Amino acid sequence: MEGCFILCDLANDTTVVYNAQRAEQPFLPASTFKILNSLIALETGAVQNADESIEWDGEQRFVQEWNRDHTMRSAMQYSVVWFYQELARRIGEGQMHKWVDAVGYGNTQTGKNIDDFWLVGDLRITPRQQVEFLKKLVLEKLPFSRHTIGQVKDILIEDKTDRYIFRAKSGWATQGQHIGWYIGYIEIDGKAYIFVNNIDINSDADPKARKEIAKEIFKTAFDIDLDI
């Protein structure tokens, strides 16, 4: 399996990279863009908060959990595409590009298709750029209010114990060569470690590897058994 893994110790400003060449390659962000989409939606008032419900449009989709009303919190958990497409339409083309550009997210190319540019459009981001984006999220150096950033950090939590808090988002780009993402960060005893996993998806078994690789690395590095 071809892939790239980056682990960044934010406190010590040290980074370990597996496959440095791939770390510089641009890819569609796919559903990892939901992190920025959420920030922009909250900041612009597309929704008032992470628990505001948007009504399902009634269209049956292939993931059963998508076929109901959702909040940003539940839509992040189940990676509900239609919900985030609706958020993007509410934000609008002009505002979306303004904020993507202000953040400096990847190549910043939002294009003309407001509700799928992160899935099939021209937007691209490298694994290293994902790390830089996450650094700004952790350190709250993005151009959003602390309240907005706090809400998004909250809905990204996938696992939490007395020792650590683990936040993450997966993604699966299906245009051309299928690409899997798993990105996020873990806070252990008050220290933050950012990770980005990027792999080729060539078989039905490969999507699971996005999380499995991360679990193995965190087990080896920190003796943590993630429940993800």
mmCIF file of C-alpha atoms in Angstrom:
data_model
loop_
_atom_site.group_PDB
_atom_site.id
_atom_site.type_symbol
_atom_site.label_atom_id
_atom_site.label_comp_id
_atom_site.label_asym_id
_atom_site.label_seq_id
_atom_site.Cartn_x
_atom_site.Cartn_y
_atom_site.Cartn_z
ATOM 1 C CA MET A 1 0.000 0.000 0.000
ATOM 2 C CA GLU A 2 1.345 3.422 -0.989
ATOM 3 C CA GLY A 3 0.964 6.136 1.591
ATOM 4 C CA CYS A 4 2.364 8.888 3.757
ATOM 5 C CA PHE A 5 2.236 9.436 7.517
ATOM 6 C CA ILE A 6 3.261 12.577 9.371
ATOM 7 C CA LEU A 7 3.480 12.912 13.154
ATOM 8 C CA CYS A 8 4.235 16.336 14.599
ATOM 9 C CA ASP A 9 5.123 17.036 18.242
ATOM 10 C CA LEU A 10 3.793 20.553 18.600
ATOM 11 C CA ALA A 11 5.469 21.312 21.939
ATOM 12 C CA ASN A 12 8.954 20.426 20.686
ATOM 13 C CA ASP A 13 8.330 21.489 17.072
ATOM 14 C CA THR A 14 9.606 18.154 15.762
ATOM 15 C CA THR A 15 8.105 16.214 12.872
ATOM 16 C CA VAL A 16 8.540 12.634 11.693
ATOM 17 C CA VAL A 17 7.574 11.902 8.087
ATOM 18 C CA TYR A 18 7.135 8.581 6.339
ATOM 19 C CA ASN A 19 7.386 9.091 2.545
ATOM 20 C CA ALA A 20 8.548 12.714 2.381
ATOM 21 C CA GLN A 21 7.989 12.879 -1.376
ATOM 22 C CA ARG A 22 4.294 12.036 -1.057
ATOM 23 C CA ALA A 23 3.989 14.530 1.803
ATOM 24 C CA GLU A 24 4.492 17.295 -0.781
ATOM 25 C CA GLN A 25 1.960 15.934 -3.297
ATOM 26 C CA PRO A 26 -1.402 17.726 -3.592
ATOM 27 C CA PHE A 27 -4.608 15.714 -3.270
ATOM 28 C CA LEU A 28 -8.332 16.416 -3.074
ATOM 29 C CA PRO A 29 -9.155 16.975 0.602
ATOM 30 C CA ALA A 30 -12.510 15.159 0.325
ATOM 31 C CA SER A 31 -14.266 15.018 3.694
ATOM 32 C CA THR A 32 -11.291 16.377 5.641
ATOM 33 C CA PHE A 33 -12.522 19.733 4.267
ATOM 34 C CA LYS A 34 -15.484 19.385 6.637
ATOM 35 C CA ILE A 35 -13.230 20.842 9.339
ATOM 36 C CA LEU A 36 -12.804 24.138 7.495
ATOM 37 C CA ASN A 37 -16.361 24.053 6.133
ATOM 38 C CA SER A 38 -17.598 23.841 9.734
ATOM 39 C CA LEU A 39 -15.456 26.775 10.847
ATOM 40 C CA ILE A 40 -16.681 28.963 7.985
ATOM 41 C CA ALA A 41 -20.329 27.951 8.456
ATOM 42 C CA LEU A 42 -20.291 28.823 12.146
ATOM 43 C CA GLU A 43 -18.401 32.071 11.663
ATOM 44 C CA THR A 44 -20.719 33.294 8.887
ATOM 45 C CA GLY A 45 -23.951 32.188 10.575
ATOM 46 C CA ALA A 46 -24.869 29.504 8.034
ATOM 47 C CA VAL A 47 -25.868 27.678 11.207
ATOM 48 C CA GLN A 48 -26.078 29.230 14.650
ATOM 49 C CA ASN A 49 -24.247 26.453 16.456
ATOM 50 C CA ALA A 50 -23.044 22.874 16.103
ATOM 51 C CA ASP A 51 -26.351 21.494 17.379
ATOM 52 C CA GLU A 52 -28.727 23.316 15.019
ATOM 53 C CA SER A 53 -30.629 20.743 12.979
ATOM 54 C CA ILE A 54 -31.000 20.830 9.192
ATOM 55 C CA GLU A 55 -33.925 18.902 7.741
ATOM 56 C CA TRP A 56 -33.150 15.931 5.518
ATOM 57 C CA ASP A 57 -34.330 16.481 1.940
ATOM 58 C CA GLY A 58 -35.901 13.019 1.717
ATOM 59 C CA GLU A 59 -33.499 11.675 -0.912
ATOM 60 C CA GLN A 60 -32.385 8.137 -0.131
ATOM 61 C CA ARG A 61 -28.592 7.875 -0.141
ATOM 62 C CA PHE A 62 -26.341 4.825 0.058
ATOM 63 C CA VAL A 63 -25.284 5.427 3.687
ATOM 64 C CA GLN A 64 -28.308 4.740 5.882
ATOM 65 C CA GLU A 65 -27.198 7.136 8.624
ATOM 66 C CA TRP A 66 -27.356 10.025 6.147
ATOM 67 C CA ASN A 67 -31.093 9.553 5.576
ATOM 68 C CA ARG A 68 -32.375 11.707 8.430
ATOM 69 C CA ASP A 69 -32.128 15.206 9.859
ATOM 70 C CA HIS A 70 -28.656 16.150 11.061
ATOM 71 C CA THR A 71 -26.789 18.673 13.145
ATOM 72 C CA MET A 72 -23.202 19.653 12.454
ATOM 73 C CA ARG A 73 -22.188 17.442 15.358
ATOM 74 C CA SER A 74 -23.875 14.324 13.967
ATOM 75 C CA ALA A 75 -22.952 15.183 10.372
ATOM 76 C CA MET A 76 -19.281 15.321 11.333
ATOM 77 C CA GLN A 77 -19.559 11.981 13.106
ATOM 78 C CA TYR A 78 -21.192 10.236 10.141
ATOM 79 C CA SER A 79 -19.453 12.344 7.461
ATOM 80 C CA VAL A 80 -22.799 13.362 5.962
ATOM 81 C CA VAL A 81 -22.073 14.780 2.513
ATOM 82 C CA TRP A 82 -25.495 16.364 1.838
ATOM 83 C CA PHE A 83 -25.369 18.308 5.109
ATOM 84 C CA TYR A 84 -22.038 19.896 4.275
ATOM 85 C CA GLN A 85 -23.147 20.599 0.712
ATOM 86 C CA GLU A 86 -26.093 22.511 2.169
ATOM 87 C CA LEU A 87 -23.750 24.433 4.474
ATOM 88 C CA ALA A 88 -21.583 25.372 1.488
ATOM 89 C CA ARG A 89 -24.612 26.635 -0.458
ATOM 90 C CA ARG A 90 -25.667 28.729 2.524
ATOM 91 C CA ILE A 91 -22.166 30.175 2.835
ATOM 92 C CA GLY A 92 -22.106 31.077 -0.864
ATOM 93 C CA GLU A 93 -19.365 31.175 -3.464
ATOM 94 C CA GLY A 94 -17.948 34.588 -2.550
ATOM 95 C CA GLN A 95 -17.781 34.053 1.192
ATOM 96 C CA MET A 96 -16.412 30.546 0.778
ATOM 97 C CA HIS A 97 -13.524 31.679 -1.403
ATOM 98 C CA LYS A 98 -12.808 34.618 0.885
ATOM 99 C CA TRP A 99 -12.389 32.391 3.923
ATOM 100 C CA VAL A 100 -10.524 29.566 2.163
ATOM 101 C CA ASP A 101 -8.117 32.184 0.824
ATOM 102 C CA ALA A 102 -7.775 33.880 4.230
ATOM 103 C CA VAL A 103 -6.848 30.558 5.811
ATOM 104 C CA GLY A 104 -4.451 29.723 2.966
ATOM 105 C CA TYR A 105 -5.970 26.261 2.676
ATOM 106 C CA GLY A 106 -4.085 24.207 0.076
ATOM 107 C CA ASN A 107 -4.170 25.822 -3.373
ATOM 108 C CA THR A 108 -7.327 27.793 -2.322
ATOM 109 C CA GLN A 109 -9.121 26.867 -5.597
ATOM 110 C CA THR A 110 -12.816 26.735 -4.717
ATOM 111 C CA GLY A 111 -13.973 27.092 -8.329
ATOM 112 C CA LYS A 112 -17.567 27.637 -9.439
ATOM 113 C CA ASN A 113 -19.257 24.520 -8.036
ATOM 114 C CA ILE A 114 -19.955 25.615 -4.490
ATOM 115 C CA ASP A 115 -21.227 22.277 -3.210
ATOM 116 C CA ASP A 116 -18.631 19.762 -4.413
ATOM 117 C CA PHE A 117 -15.305 21.524 -5.107
ATOM 118 C CA TRP A 118 -13.621 19.615 -2.259
ATOM 119 C CA LEU A 119 -14.882 16.286 -3.636
ATOM 120 C CA VAL A 120 -14.431 16.525 -7.413
ATOM 121 C CA GLY A 121 -13.220 20.072 -8.086
ATOM 122 C CA ASP A 122 -9.847 21.797 -8.292
ATOM 123 C CA LEU A 123 -9.120 22.206 -4.579
ATOM 124 C CA ARG A 124 -5.933 20.388 -3.590
ATOM 125 C CA ILE A 125 -3.928 20.137 -0.383
ATOM 126 C CA THR A 126 -0.709 18.307 0.471
ATOM 127 C CA PRO A 127 -0.238 16.216 3.612
ATOM 128 C CA ARG A 128 2.249 18.810 4.889
ATOM 129 C CA GLN A 129 -0.283 21.573 4.292
ATOM 130 C CA GLN A 130 -2.828 19.572 6.279
ATOM 131 C CA VAL A 131 -0.338 19.554 9.175
ATOM 132 C CA GLU A 132 0.080 23.330 8.963
ATOM 133 C CA PHE A 133 -3.691 23.828 8.918
ATOM 134 C CA LEU A 134 -4.093 21.610 11.974
ATOM 135 C CA LYS A 135 -1.304 23.460 13.790
ATOM 136 C CA LYS A 136 -3.244 26.691 13.363
ATOM 137 C CA LEU A 137 -6.410 24.976 14.565
ATOM 138 C CA VAL A 138 -4.735 23.625 17.706
ATOM 139 C CA LEU A 139 -3.020 26.940 18.488
ATOM 140 C CA GLU A 140 -6.167 28.916 17.576
ATOM 141 C CA LYS A 141 -4.279 30.980 15.012
ATOM 142 C CA LEU A 142 -6.957 30.672 12.329
ATOM 143 C CA PRO A 143 -9.010 33.805 11.451
ATOM 144 C CA PHE A 144 -12.071 32.644 13.388
ATOM 145 C CA SER A 145 -13.426 33.468 16.826
ATOM 146 C CA ARG A 146 -12.364 31.338 19.775
ATOM 147 C CA HIS A 147 -16.011 30.335 20.175
ATOM 148 C CA THR A 148 -16.168 29.019 16.598
ATOM 149 C CA ILE A 149 -12.876 27.150 16.939
ATOM 150 C CA GLY A 150 -13.967 25.693 20.268
ATOM 151 C CA GLN A 151 -17.181 24.296 18.798
ATOM 152 C CA VAL A 152 -15.327 22.623 15.927
ATOM 153 C CA LYS A 153 -12.711 21.149 18.248
ATOM 154 C CA ASP A 154 -15.561 19.720 20.306
ATOM 155 C CA ILE A 155 -17.302 17.964 17.412
ATOM 156 C CA LEU A 156 -14.012 16.446 16.194
ATOM 157 C CA ILE A 157 -13.566 14.363 19.361
ATOM 158 C CA GLU A 158 -13.539 10.641 18.514
ATOM 159 C CA ASP A 159 -12.086 9.267 21.750
ATOM 160 C CA LYS A 160 -11.472 10.668 25.213
ATOM 161 C CA THR A 161 -10.079 9.358 28.507
ATOM 162 C CA ASP A 162 -8.588 10.877 31.642
ATOM 163 C CA ARG A 163 -5.197 10.786 29.911
ATOM 164 C CA TYR A 164 -5.934 11.994 26.388
ATOM 165 C CA ILE A 165 -8.368 13.622 23.965
ATOM 166 C CA PHE A 166 -8.278 12.381 20.365
ATOM 167 C CA ARG A 167 -9.753 14.493 17.552
ATOM 168 C CA ALA A 168 -9.845 13.366 13.936
ATOM 169 C CA LYS A 169 -11.576 13.393 10.556
ATOM 170 C CA SER A 170 -11.433 10.849 7.762
ATOM 171 C CA GLY A 171 -11.734 11.463 4.040
ATOM 172 C CA TRP A 172 -12.030 9.426 0.843
ATOM 173 C CA ALA A 173 -11.377 11.070 -2.521
ATOM 174 C CA THR A 174 -12.834 9.068 -5.419
ATOM 175 C CA GLN A 175 -11.820 11.165 -8.434
ATOM 176 C CA GLY A 176 -9.122 9.268 -10.340
ATOM 177 C CA GLN A 177 -6.902 7.256 -8.005
ATOM 178 C CA HIS A 178 -8.874 6.802 -4.803
ATOM 179 C CA ILE A 179 -7.165 8.446 -1.830
ATOM 180 C CA GLY A 180 -7.843 7.938 1.862
ATOM 181 C CA TRP A 181 -7.185 10.532 4.549
ATOM 182 C CA TYR A 182 -7.201 10.369 8.321
ATOM 183 C CA ILE A 183 -6.071 13.576 10.010
ATOM 184 C CA GLY A 184 -6.269 15.173 13.425
ATOM 185 C CA TYR A 185 -4.470 15.527 16.704
ATOM 186 C CA ILE A 186 -4.214 14.013 20.145
ATOM 187 C CA GLU A 187 -3.658 15.831 23.409
ATOM 188 C CA ILE A 188 -1.762 13.629 25.874
ATOM 189 C CA ASP A 189 -1.061 14.973 29.342
ATOM 190 C CA GLY A 190 -1.520 18.488 27.965
ATOM 191 C CA LYS A 191 0.792 18.072 24.946
ATOM 192 C CA ALA A 192 -0.520 18.074 21.371
ATOM 193 C CA TYR A 193 0.604 15.729 18.609
ATOM 194 C CA ILE A 194 -0.710 16.288 15.089
ATOM 195 C CA PHE A 195 -1.014 13.436 12.606
ATOM 196 C CA VAL A 196 -1.846 13.116 8.930
ATOM 197 C CA ASN A 197 -2.329 9.759 7.221
ATOM 198 C CA ASN A 198 -2.737 9.655 3.429
ATOM 199 C CA ILE A 199 -2.996 6.372 1.523
ATOM 200 C CA ASP A 200 -3.994 4.950 -1.848
ATOM 201 C CA ILE A 201 -7.267 3.021 -1.747
ATOM 202 C CA ASN A 202 -7.223 0.108 -4.171
ATOM 203 C CA SER A 203 -9.390 -2.528 -2.481
ATOM 204 C CA ASP A 204 -12.423 -2.860 -0.235
ATOM 205 C CA ALA A 205 -10.125 -3.530 2.727
ATOM 206 C CA ASP A 206 -8.020 -0.388 2.305
ATOM 207 C CA PRO A 207 -10.388 2.219 3.822
ATOM 208 C CA LYS A 208 -10.072 0.548 7.228
ATOM 209 C CA ALA A 209 -6.300 1.035 7.054
ATOM 210 C CA ARG A 210 -6.737 4.786 7.436
ATOM 211 C CA LYS A 211 -7.602 4.343 11.106
ATOM 212 C CA GLU A 212 -5.733 1.079 11.685
ATOM 213 C CA ILE A 213 -2.388 2.643 10.760
ATOM 214 C CA ALA A 214 -3.001 5.553 13.122
ATOM 215 C CA LYS A 215 -4.023 3.186 15.929
ATOM 216 C CA GLU A 216 -0.846 1.135 15.518
ATOM 217 C CA ILE A 217 1.380 4.207 15.510
ATOM 218 C CA PHE A 218 -0.213 5.708 18.630
ATOM 219 C CA LYS A 219 0.012 2.334 20.376
ATOM 220 C CA THR A 220 3.721 2.093 19.570
ATOM 221 C CA ALA A 221 4.592 5.724 20.275
ATOM 222 C CA PHE A 222 2.442 6.398 23.347
ATOM 223 C CA ASP A 223 1.111 3.022 24.537
ATOM 224 C CA ILE A 224 -2.433 4.205 23.833
ATOM 225 C CA ASP A 225 -5.252 1.932 22.655
ATOM 226 C CA LEU A 226 -7.517 4.265 20.713
ATOM 227 C CA ASP A 227 -11.214 3.382 20.631
ATOM 228 C CA ILE A 228 -11.944 4.556 17.094
#
